[in-house]
Tab-separated table of C-alpha atoms in Angstrom:
chain	number	residue	atom	x	y	z
A	299	UNK	CA	-27.977	5.150	6.069
A	300	UNK	CA	-26.640	7.541	8.621
A	301	UNK	CA	-25.166	10.906	7.552
A	302	UNK	CA	-22.659	12.880	9.627
A	303	UNK	CA	-22.263	16.628	9.163
A	304	UNK	CA	-18.696	17.739	8.525
A	305	UNK	CA	-17.393	20.067	11.258
A	306	UNK	CA	-16.377	23.584	10.314
A	307	UNK	CA	-12.983	23.352	11.946
A	308	UNK	CA	-10.156	20.816	11.700
A	309	UNK	CA	-8.892	18.938	14.726
A	310	UNK	CA	-7.203	20.949	17.490
A	311	UNK	CA	-3.911	19.395	16.609
A	312	UNK	CA	-4.120	20.545	12.973
A	313	UNK	CA	-4.993	24.079	14.002
A	314	UNK	CA	-2.048	24.254	16.322
A	315	UNK	CA	0.294	23.081	13.534
A	316	UNK	CA	-1.079	25.797	11.235
A	317	UNK	CA	-0.603	28.475	13.873
A	318	UNK	CA	2.869	27.380	14.876
A	319	UNK	CA	4.385	26.958	11.427
A	320	UNK	CA	4.568	30.674	10.506
A	321	UNK	CA	6.152	31.469	13.815
A	322	UNK	CA	9.084	29.139	13.116
A	323	UNK	CA	9.518	30.706	9.690
A	324	UNK	CA	9.319	34.232	10.993
A	325	UNK	CA	12.021	33.579	13.512
A	326	UNK	CA	14.316	32.436	10.683
A	327	UNK	CA	15.215	29.154	12.325
A	328	UNK	CA	13.809	27.023	9.541
A	329	UNK	CA	14.658	28.707	6.270
A	330	UNK	CA	12.987	26.805	3.438
A	331	UNK	CA	10.158	25.437	5.551
A	332	UNK	CA	6.526	25.376	4.476
A	333	UNK	CA	2.978	24.342	5.286
A	334	UNK	CA	0.995	21.897	3.119
A	335	UNK	CA	-2.608	20.811	3.278
A	336	UNK	CA	-4.634	18.050	1.651
A	337	UNK	CA	-8.324	17.328	1.588
A	338	UNK	CA	-9.598	13.926	0.401
A	339	UNK	CA	-13.223	13.035	-0.148
A	340	UNK	CA	-13.596	9.283	-0.443
A	341	UNK	CA	-16.504	6.852	-1.135
A	342	UNK	CA	-16.488	3.023	-1.152
A	343	UNK	CA	-19.294	0.940	-2.611
A	344	UNK	CA	-18.541	-2.751	-2.076
A	345	UNK	CA	-20.778	-5.659	-3.272
A	346	UNK	CA	-20.019	-9.255	-2.296
A	347	UNK	CA	-21.247	-12.666	-3.313
A	348	UNK	CA	-22.550	-12.881	0.268
A	349	UNK	CA	-25.005	-9.980	0.376
A	350	UNK	CA	-24.696	-9.627	4.126
A	351	UNK	CA	-21.217	-8.200	3.587
A	352	UNK	CA	-22.352	-5.392	1.179
A	353	UNK	CA	-21.569	-1.949	2.410
A	354	UNK	CA	-20.995	1.705	1.575
A	355	UNK	CA	-18.840	4.186	3.392
A	356	UNK	CA	-18.059	7.869	2.716
A	357	UNK	CA	-15.638	10.127	4.609
A	358	UNK	CA	-13.487	13.288	4.446
A	359	UNK	CA	-9.819	13.066	5.220
A	360	UNK	CA	-7.952	16.200	6.249
A	361	UNK	CA	-4.177	16.514	6.348
A	362	UNK	CA	-2.158	19.458	7.605
A	363	UNK	CA	1.602	19.375	7.845
A	364	UNK	CA	4.635	21.561	8.392
A	365	UNK	CA	7.990	20.715	6.902
A	366	UNK	CA	10.968	22.723	8.272
A	367	UNK	CA	14.155	23.680	6.507
A	368	UNK	CA	17.454	22.441	7.920
A	369	UNK	CA	19.203	24.168	10.788
A	370	UNK	CA	22.907	24.429	9.823
A	371	UNK	CA	22.101	22.303	6.760
A	372	UNK	CA	21.920	19.347	9.149
A	373	UNK	CA	18.742	18.929	11.224
A	374	UNK	CA	15.029	19.738	10.775
A	375	UNK	CA	11.612	18.294	11.538
A	376	UNK	CA	8.309	17.426	9.925
A	377	UNK	CA	4.886	17.176	11.644
A	378	UNK	CA	1.648	16.101	10.009
A	379	UNK	CA	-1.767	15.949	11.631
A	380	UNK	CA	-4.696	13.985	10.280
A	381	UNK	CA	-8.476	14.095	10.822
A	382	UNK	CA	-11.013	11.727	9.331
A	383	UNK	CA	-14.711	12.506	9.514
A	384	UNK	CA	-17.510	10.105	8.499
A	385	UNK	CA	-20.026	11.495	6.012
A	386	UNK	CA	-22.237	8.461	5.426
A	387	UNK	CA	-22.375	4.704	5.867
A	388	UNK	CA	-24.747	1.799	5.299
A	389	UNK	CA	-24.668	-1.997	5.258
A	390	UNK	CA	-22.142	-4.120	7.071
A	391	UNK	CA	-19.850	-2.300	9.491
A	392	UNK	CA	-16.165	-2.967	8.636
A	393	UNK	CA	-12.738	-1.359	8.967
A	394	UNK	CA	-12.717	0.151	5.516
A	395	UNK	CA	-12.299	3.929	6.062
A	396	UNK	CA	-13.208	4.287	9.748
A	397	UNK	CA	-12.761	2.076	12.762
A	398	UNK	CA	-15.304	-0.570	13.700
A	399	UNK	CA	-15.739	-0.188	17.515
A	400	UNK	CA	-16.244	-2.959	20.020
A	401	UNK	CA	-20.013	-2.235	19.896
A	402	UNK	CA	-20.045	-3.075	16.205
A	403	UNK	CA	-20.631	0.452	15.025
A	404	UNK	CA	-18.362	2.734	13.052
A	405	UNK	CA	-16.480	5.514	14.883
A	406	UNK	CA	-17.773	8.823	13.593
A	407	UNK	CA	-14.332	10.508	13.449
A	408	UNK	CA	-10.751	10.384	14.692
A	409	UNK	CA	-7.670	12.614	14.708
A	410	UNK	CA	-3.971	11.873	15.250
A	411	UNK	CA	-0.428	13.051	14.678
A	412	UNK	CA	0.394	10.546	12.031
A	413	UNK	CA	3.871	11.905	11.232
A	414	UNK	CA	6.324	13.608	13.570
A	415	UNK	CA	9.996	13.084	12.974
A	416	UNK	CA	13.412	14.648	13.149
A	417	UNK	CA	15.245	14.671	9.788
A	418	UNK	CA	18.940	14.667	9.337
A	419	UNK	CA	20.947	15.574	6.233
A	420	UNK	CA	24.706	15.189	5.821
A	421	UNK	CA	26.201	16.694	2.693
A	422	UNK	CA	23.134	15.654	0.648
A	423	UNK	CA	24.473	12.122	0.685
A	424	UNK	CA	23.138	10.646	3.966
A	425	UNK	CA	19.663	11.328	5.281
A	426	UNK	CA	17.676	9.914	8.194
A	427	UNK	CA	14.260	10.226	9.819
A	428	UNK	CA	13.587	9.484	13.523
A	429	UNK	CA	9.974	9.215	14.714
A	430	UNK	CA	6.571	8.717	13.172
A	431	UNK	CA	6.788	8.554	9.412
A	432	UNK	CA	5.372	7.119	6.152
A	433	UNK	CA	7.452	4.223	4.818
A	434	UNK	CA	7.748	2.878	1.268
A	435	UNK	CA	10.205	0.104	0.292
A	436	UNK	CA	9.940	-2.942	-1.864
A	437	UNK	CA	8.581	-5.173	0.959
A	438	UNK	CA	7.256	-2.707	3.592
A	439	UNK	CA	4.948	0.177	2.751
A	440	UNK	CA	2.359	2.548	4.129
A	441	UNK	CA	-1.029	2.241	2.458
A	442	UNK	CA	-2.410	5.342	0.756
A	443	UNK	CA	-5.758	4.031	-0.593
A	444	UNK	CA	-7.994	5.219	2.255
A	445	UNK	CA	-8.813	8.631	3.670
A	446	UNK	CA	-5.313	8.984	5.227
A	447	UNK	CA	-2.151	6.790	5.029
A	448	UNK	CA	-0.936	4.308	7.570
A	449	UNK	CA	2.388	5.221	9.203
A	450	UNK	CA	5.181	3.731	11.375
A	451	UNK	CA	7.234	4.798	14.357
A	452	UNK	CA	11.031	4.165	14.147
A	453	UNK	CA	14.144	5.059	12.221
A	454	UNK	CA	14.922	5.133	8.525
A	455	UNK	CA	18.270	6.001	6.907
A	456	UNK	CA	19.347	6.481	3.313
A	457	UNK	CA	22.829	6.918	1.813
A	458	UNK	CA	23.906	7.623	-1.773
A	459	UNK	CA	27.265	7.235	-3.471
A	460	UNK	CA	27.641	7.563	-7.219
A	461	UNK	CA	25.233	5.013	-8.814
A	462	UNK	CA	24.551	3.199	-5.529
A	463	UNK	CA	21.969	3.796	-2.798
A	464	UNK	CA	21.756	1.991	0.555
A	465	UNK	CA	18.793	2.220	2.878
A	466	UNK	CA	17.538	0.751	6.100
A	467	UNK	CA	14.382	0.908	8.205
A	468	UNK	CA	13.610	-0.331	11.791
A	469	UNK	CA	10.152	0.261	13.237
A	470	UNK	CA	8.486	-0.959	16.345
A	471	UNK	CA	4.961	0.509	16.150
A	472	UNK	CA	2.447	1.441	13.515
A	473	UNK	CA	-0.889	3.250	13.134
A	474	UNK	CA	-3.351	1.845	10.639
A	475	UNK	CA	-5.131	3.979	8.044
A	476	UNK	CA	-8.397	3.793	10.062
A	477	UNK	CA	-7.128	4.233	13.665
A	478	UNK	CA	-6.208	7.097	15.900
A	479	UNK	CA	-3.342	5.463	17.831
A	480	UNK	CA	-0.071	3.682	17.413
A	481	UNK	CA	0.566	0.187	18.672
A	482	UNK	CA	3.088	-2.634	18.526
A	483	UNK	CA	3.096	-5.396	15.923
A	484	UNK	CA	1.309	-8.743	16.439
A	485	UNK	CA	0.027	-11.804	14.604
A	486	UNK	CA	-3.604	-12.766	14.332
A	487	UNK	CA	-3.428	-14.706	17.619
A	488	UNK	CA	-0.943	-12.800	19.815
A	489	UNK	CA	-1.062	-9.692	21.973
A	490	UNK	CA	0.044	-6.330	20.645
A	491	UNK	CA	3.852	-6.031	20.714
A	492	UNK	CA	4.605	-9.738	20.319
A	493	UNK	CA	6.607	-8.920	17.193
A	494	UNK	CA	9.367	-6.760	18.665
A	495	UNK	CA	10.218	-4.871	15.496
A	496	UNK	CA	10.318	-5.018	11.713
A	497	UNK	CA	13.544	-4.189	9.954
A	498	UNK	CA	14.430	-3.648	6.325
A	499	UNK	CA	17.784	-3.375	4.590
A	500	UNK	CA	18.162	-2.691	0.917
A	501	UNK	CA	20.408	-1.503	-1.889
A	502	UNK	CA	19.690	0.087	-5.232
A	503	UNK	CA	21.887	0.530	-8.325
A	504	UNK	CA	21.159	2.663	-11.357
A	505	UNK	CA	23.406	3.167	-14.325
A	506	UNK	CA	22.068	4.485	-17.576
A	507	UNK	CA	18.934	2.581	-18.474
A	508	UNK	CA	19.718	-0.334	-16.079
A	509	UNK	CA	18.331	-0.615	-12.500
A	510	UNK	CA	18.748	-3.218	-9.831
A	511	UNK	CA	17.321	-3.405	-6.256
A	512	UNK	CA	17.904	-5.964	-3.481
A	513	UNK	CA	16.018	-5.986	-0.209
A	514	UNK	CA	15.588	-8.087	2.952
A	515	UNK	CA	12.820	-7.779	5.510
A	516	UNK	CA	12.764	-9.276	9.024
A	517	UNK	CA	9.531	-9.469	11.015
A	518	UNK	CA	11.136	-10.500	14.252
A	519	UNK	CA	10.466	-14.173	15.192
A	520	UNK	CA	7.765	-14.343	12.576
A	521	UNK	CA	8.771	-13.973	8.897
A	522	UNK	CA	11.713	-13.321	6.639
A	523	UNK	CA	11.430	-11.970	3.084
A	524	UNK	CA	13.968	-11.247	0.389
A	525	UNK	CA	13.577	-9.699	-3.076
A	526	UNK	CA	15.614	-8.839	-6.127
A	527	UNK	CA	14.375	-6.691	-9.016
A	528	UNK	CA	16.152	-5.897	-12.287
A	529	UNK	CA	15.000	-3.408	-14.975
A	530	UNK	CA	16.086	-2.048	-18.300
A	531	UNK	CA	14.618	0.670	-20.543
A	532	UNK	CA	15.149	0.077	-24.218
A	533	UNK	CA	14.648	3.011	-26.582
A	534	UNK	CA	12.935	1.964	-29.822
A	535	UNK	CA	12.870	5.048	-32.100
A	536	UNK	CA	9.823	7.061	-31.099
A	537	UNK	CA	8.786	4.480	-28.496
A	538	UNK	CA	10.244	2.910	-25.419
A	539	UNK	CA	10.198	-0.690	-24.080
A	540	UNK	CA	10.676	-1.228	-20.313
A	541	UNK	CA	11.628	-4.766	-19.278
A	542	UNK	CA	11.801	-5.973	-15.646
A	543	UNK	CA	11.985	-9.175	-13.712
A	544	UNK	CA	12.269	-10.244	-10.064
A	545	UNK	CA	12.832	-13.123	-7.680
A	546	UNK	CA	11.431	-13.271	-4.133
A	547	UNK	CA	11.451	-15.620	-1.104
A	548	UNK	CA	9.290	-15.742	1.992
A	549	UNK	CA	10.036	-18.045	5.021
A	550	UNK	CA	8.574	-18.492	8.489
A	551	UNK	CA	11.089	-17.431	11.061
A	552	UNK	CA	10.285	-18.297	14.641
A	553	UNK	CA	7.820	-19.373	17.293
A	554	UNK	CA	5.256	-16.721	16.431
A	555	UNK	CA	4.504	-18.456	13.174
A	556	UNK	CA	1.868	-20.742	14.675
A	557	UNK	CA	-1.600	-22.147	13.912
A	558	UNK	CA	-4.029	-19.354	12.964
A	559	UNK	CA	-1.308	-16.674	12.951
A	560	UNK	CA	-2.323	-16.007	9.255
A	561	UNK	CA	-6.045	-16.758	9.309
A	562	UNK	CA	-6.968	-15.097	6.033
A	563	UNK	CA	-4.057	-16.442	3.884
A	564	UNK	CA	-3.226	-19.957	5.101
A	565	UNK	CA	-5.192	-23.162	5.548
A	566	UNK	CA	-4.844	-25.221	8.750
A	567	UNK	CA	-5.459	-28.827	9.667
A	568	UNK	CA	-5.360	-30.242	13.262
A	569	UNK	CA	-2.028	-31.872	14.024
A	570	UNK	CA	-0.178	-30.259	11.129
A	571	UNK	CA	2.281	-27.510	12.150
A	572	UNK	CA	2.168	-24.579	9.685
A	573	UNK	CA	5.194	-23.722	7.578
A	574	UNK	CA	5.886	-21.174	4.861
A	575	UNK	CA	8.659	-21.369	2.340
A	576	UNK	CA	7.480	-19.511	-0.728
A	577	UNK	CA	9.464	-18.737	-3.886
A	578	UNK	CA	8.204	-16.367	-6.549
A	579	UNK	CA	9.396	-14.846	-9.764
A	580	UNK	CA	7.999	-12.530	-12.397
A	581	UNK	CA	8.711	-11.016	-15.765
A	582	UNK	CA	7.126	-7.783	-17.060
A	583	UNK	CA	7.239	-5.824	-20.319
A	584	UNK	CA	5.712	-2.316	-20.940
A	585	UNK	CA	5.739	-0.517	-24.272
A	586	UNK	CA	5.091	3.234	-24.529
A	587	UNK	CA	4.528	5.371	-27.583
A	588	UNK	CA	3.141	8.795	-27.381
A	589	UNK	CA	0.024	8.661	-25.238
A	590	UNK	CA	-0.419	4.917	-25.387
A	591	UNK	CA	0.992	2.281	-23.038
A	592	UNK	CA	0.674	-1.528	-23.463
A	593	UNK	CA	1.897	-4.074	-20.910
A	594	UNK	CA	1.979	-7.710	-19.965
A	595	UNK	CA	3.294	-9.675	-16.990
A	596	UNK	CA	3.616	-13.185	-15.692
A	597	UNK	CA	4.112	-14.165	-12.019
A	598	UNK	CA	4.780	-17.687	-10.719
A	599	UNK	CA	4.311	-18.494	-6.963
A	600	UNK	CA	5.918	-21.795	-5.974
A	601	UNK	CA	6.111	-24.131	-2.911
A	602	UNK	CA	3.832	-22.006	-0.712
A	603	UNK	CA	1.545	-18.993	-0.570
A	604	UNK	CA	3.257	-15.652	-0.809
A	605	UNK	CA	2.312	-13.948	2.464
A	606	UNK	CA	1.724	-10.299	1.710
A	607	UNK	CA	1.186	-9.288	5.341
A	608	UNK	CA	4.201	-8.753	7.514
A	609	UNK	CA	2.034	-8.547	10.676
A	610	UNK	CA	-1.632	-8.653	11.598
A	611	UNK	CA	-3.608	-5.787	10.077
A	612	UNK	CA	-0.966	-5.012	7.495
A	613	UNK	CA	-2.169	-5.036	3.916
A	614	UNK	CA	1.355	-5.763	2.863
A	615	UNK	CA	3.542	-4.682	-0.009
A	616	UNK	CA	2.823	-6.838	-3.066
A	617	UNK	CA	6.027	-6.564	-5.162
A	618	UNK	CA	4.583	-8.252	-8.248
A	619	UNK	CA	3.385	-6.376	-11.353
A	620	UNK	CA	0.257	-8.568	-11.423
A	621	UNK	CA	-1.006	-6.955	-8.216
A	622	UNK	CA	-4.210	-4.885	-8.175
A	623	UNK	CA	-4.886	-1.441	-6.731
A	624	UNK	CA	-7.706	-3.136	-4.752
A	625	UNK	CA	-7.314	-6.480	-3.078
A	626	UNK	CA	-7.501	-9.479	-3.220
A	627	UNK	CA	-4.154	-9.949	-4.849
A	628	UNK	CA	-3.325	-13.186	-6.602
A	629	UNK	CA	-0.441	-14.876	-4.644
A	630	UNK	CA	-1.682	-18.432	-3.877
A	631	UNK	CA	0.505	-21.494	-3.440
A	632	UNK	CA	1.728	-22.736	-6.859
A	633	UNK	CA	-0.421	-20.186	-8.635
A	634	UNK	CA	0.455	-18.936	-12.125
A	635	UNK	CA	-0.775	-15.322	-12.758
A	636	UNK	CA	-1.024	-13.589	-16.162
A	637	UNK	CA	-1.845	-9.943	-16.763
A	638	UNK	CA	-2.509	-7.783	-19.798
A	639	UNK	CA	-2.903	-3.998	-19.349
A	640	UNK	CA	-3.226	-0.759	-21.271
A	641	UNK	CA	-3.130	2.921	-20.357
A	642	UNK	CA	-3.909	6.052	-22.285
A	643	UNK	CA	-3.261	9.757	-21.647
A	644	UNK	CA	-6.159	11.684	-23.155
A	645	UNK	CA	-4.399	15.019	-22.974
A	646	UNK	CA	-5.112	15.829	-26.638
A	647	UNK	CA	-8.885	15.583	-26.060
A	648	UNK	CA	-9.282	16.127	-22.290
A	649	UNK	CA	-6.195	17.603	-20.632
A	650	UNK	CA	-5.318	15.838	-17.325
A	651	UNK	CA	-7.347	12.723	-18.043
A	652	UNK	CA	-5.714	9.257	-17.896
A	653	UNK	CA	-7.179	5.734	-17.967
A	654	UNK	CA	-5.775	2.316	-17.100
A	655	UNK	CA	-7.349	-0.996	-17.810
A	656	UNK	CA	-5.999	-4.407	-16.768
A	657	UNK	CA	-7.165	-8.036	-16.849
A	658	UNK	CA	-5.463	-10.533	-14.586
A	659	UNK	CA	-5.999	-14.298	-14.358
A	660	UNK	CA	-4.564	-16.662	-11.726
A	661	UNK	CA	-4.795	-20.429	-12.043
A	662	UNK	CA	-3.978	-23.399	-9.874
A	663	UNK	CA	-3.892	-21.798	-6.385
A	664	UNK	CA	-3.657	-24.654	-3.850
A	665	UNK	CA	-4.691	-25.352	-0.287
A	666	UNK	CA	-1.508	-24.541	1.742
A	667	UNK	CA	-1.701	-27.925	3.598
A	668	UNK	CA	-2.324	-30.179	0.649
A	669	UNK	CA	-3.513	-29.772	-2.913
A	670	UNK	CA	-6.087	-32.559	-2.411
A	671	UNK	CA	-7.897	-30.294	0.035
A	672	UNK	CA	-8.516	-27.483	-2.352
A	673	UNK	CA	-7.622	-25.777	-5.668
A	674	UNK	CA	-8.908	-22.591	-7.269
A	675	UNK	CA	-8.653	-20.161	-10.160
A	676	UNK	CA	-9.274	-16.396	-9.744
A	677	UNK	CA	-9.415	-13.390	-11.981
A	678	UNK	CA	-10.216	-9.723	-11.970
A	679	UNK	CA	-10.753	-6.722	-14.297
A	680	UNK	CA	-9.734	-3.322	-13.060
A	681	UNK	CA	-10.392	0.195	-14.447
A	682	UNK	CA	-8.595	3.175	-13.053
A	683	UNK	CA	-9.624	6.672	-14.254
A	684	UNK	CA	-7.887	9.791	-13.032
A	685	UNK	CA	-8.501	13.433	-13.961
A	686	UNK	CA	-6.157	16.201	-12.756
A	687	UNK	CA	-8.255	19.316	-13.451
A	688	UNK	CA	-5.988	21.648	-15.492
A	689	UNK	CA	-7.868	24.829	-14.458
A	690	UNK	CA	-7.728	24.049	-10.728
A	691	UNK	CA	-4.206	23.468	-9.530
A	692	UNK	CA	-4.003	20.633	-7.013
A	693	UNK	CA	-7.455	19.203	-7.586
A	694	UNK	CA	-7.910	15.677	-8.946
A	695	UNK	CA	-10.697	13.085	-9.266
A	696	UNK	CA	-10.292	9.345	-9.393
A	697	UNK	CA	-12.582	6.340	-9.972
A	698	UNK	CA	-11.420	2.715	-9.556
A	699	UNK	CA	-13.744	-0.163	-10.545
A	700	UNK	CA	-12.583	-3.681	-9.564
A	701	UNK	CA	-14.453	-6.812	-10.538
A	702	UNK	CA	-13.121	-9.989	-8.887
A	703	UNK	CA	-14.240	-13.617	-9.368
A	704	UNK	CA	-13.034	-17.030	-8.222
A	705	UNK	CA	-13.794	-20.696	-8.953
A	706	UNK	CA	-12.856	-22.761	-5.897
A	707	UNK	CA	-13.003	-26.524	-5.360
A	708	UNK	CA	-12.514	-27.526	-1.706
A	709	UNK	CA	-10.930	-24.874	0.511
A	710	UNK	CA	-8.227	-22.351	-0.429
A	711	UNK	CA	-7.984	-19.631	2.246
A	712	UNK	CA	-6.075	-17.135	0.087
A	713	UNK	CA	-8.845	-17.098	-2.620
A	714	UNK	CA	-11.856	-14.867	-1.779
A	715	UNK	CA	-15.480	-14.711	-2.796
A	716	UNK	CA	-16.737	-12.748	-5.744
A	717	UNK	CA	-16.601	-9.017	-5.170
A	718	UNK	CA	-17.247	-5.816	-7.123
A	719	UNK	CA	-15.753	-2.614	-5.856
A	720	UNK	CA	-16.334	1.014	-6.794
A	721	UNK	CA	-14.052	3.567	-5.172
A	722	UNK	CA	-14.192	7.302	-5.681
A	723	UNK	CA	-11.651	9.908	-4.594
A	724	UNK	CA	-11.555	13.741	-4.752
A	725	UNK	CA	-8.193	15.123	-3.679
A	726	UNK	CA	-7.192	18.777	-3.252
A	727	UNK	CA	-3.542	19.613	-2.327
A	728	UNK	CA	-2.331	23.064	-1.465
A	729	UNK	CA	1.050	24.303	-0.454
A	730	UNK	CA	1.223	27.600	1.463
């Protein structure tokens, strides 16, 4: 194991942001602006069926940002700098928290300006962001499970009118959660930038206890996705029942969808051109009473594998309630997935402590070329424990344990080998 000493100072970028922010506020140009900081300690301990893949990584993620007010109630800006510093590592070298270099070693540290955008606001009804930003929609999302989040470069816009909300996103670059640079989108076999852009258009409606959301994603010349979600909250005396359901499609959409473009999710056979036309639906019910939550869900994937990734390196946005905090997710061709879960808020005994436990089972995942070439079942148990310390504002601890198993006959690319994950987080957030 190698251990790296944490530097006493943040990155030069972060220090500059901290120094510059008060100056803007003093000059009165950005009334309502503020500085925020976040420190995350993170440790991964991953054990695989194949022992050669076993590994541990520990790091410290530092985030420092300035968010301005609005000049003339119309325009402002946000800037966030990130620094990630390795603390310790052992076992196989992989892109978990830090970057695996061309030499096969992990990069000790990296820094970047992960977010930097102009923000527009028109009468509190229309808002927009232009530049580097974190994105979260039904089908496209930045990942927040590492030391720092991934982010995108482009434009996002949001408009509200009565019970309706319309939104759109168009991005042409991204920076992964373990890299210091932005780059264009690609598939597993193309050069960077082969996918010109990714666009999202969506609409939401909320009236009383009813919600609806419709979204379409276009990964240019590669993949098209569409999703519809409906939800309803039903009061039941001193408890509440939340019901939801959804229908989703995924289709290949151009010349970039070629052999080996999705190496980790699809199976390939010489002479057979790959296609993807997946249909998926889910139903979910969650009952809450006091500190206790009980839930259950069923997801059916039909005709093809649901491709979570929208481009190479993306860990996707799984829209199904049967997803896990830690991959692999269960989205195989013609797979049926069942989940039971429970959560409890221990505030009466230990203020700030919550636990979640889920068991998910997927059966009948098929080889994407032909069922005769492979079929598999897979299942996982996941425990998520979080404690927000009541006596230290902004400090929280989290432990996620994920135990995944599979039973595979033949070859099913989407199904993975047995894996046990332990992940630990310590987050401290402070607003100046």
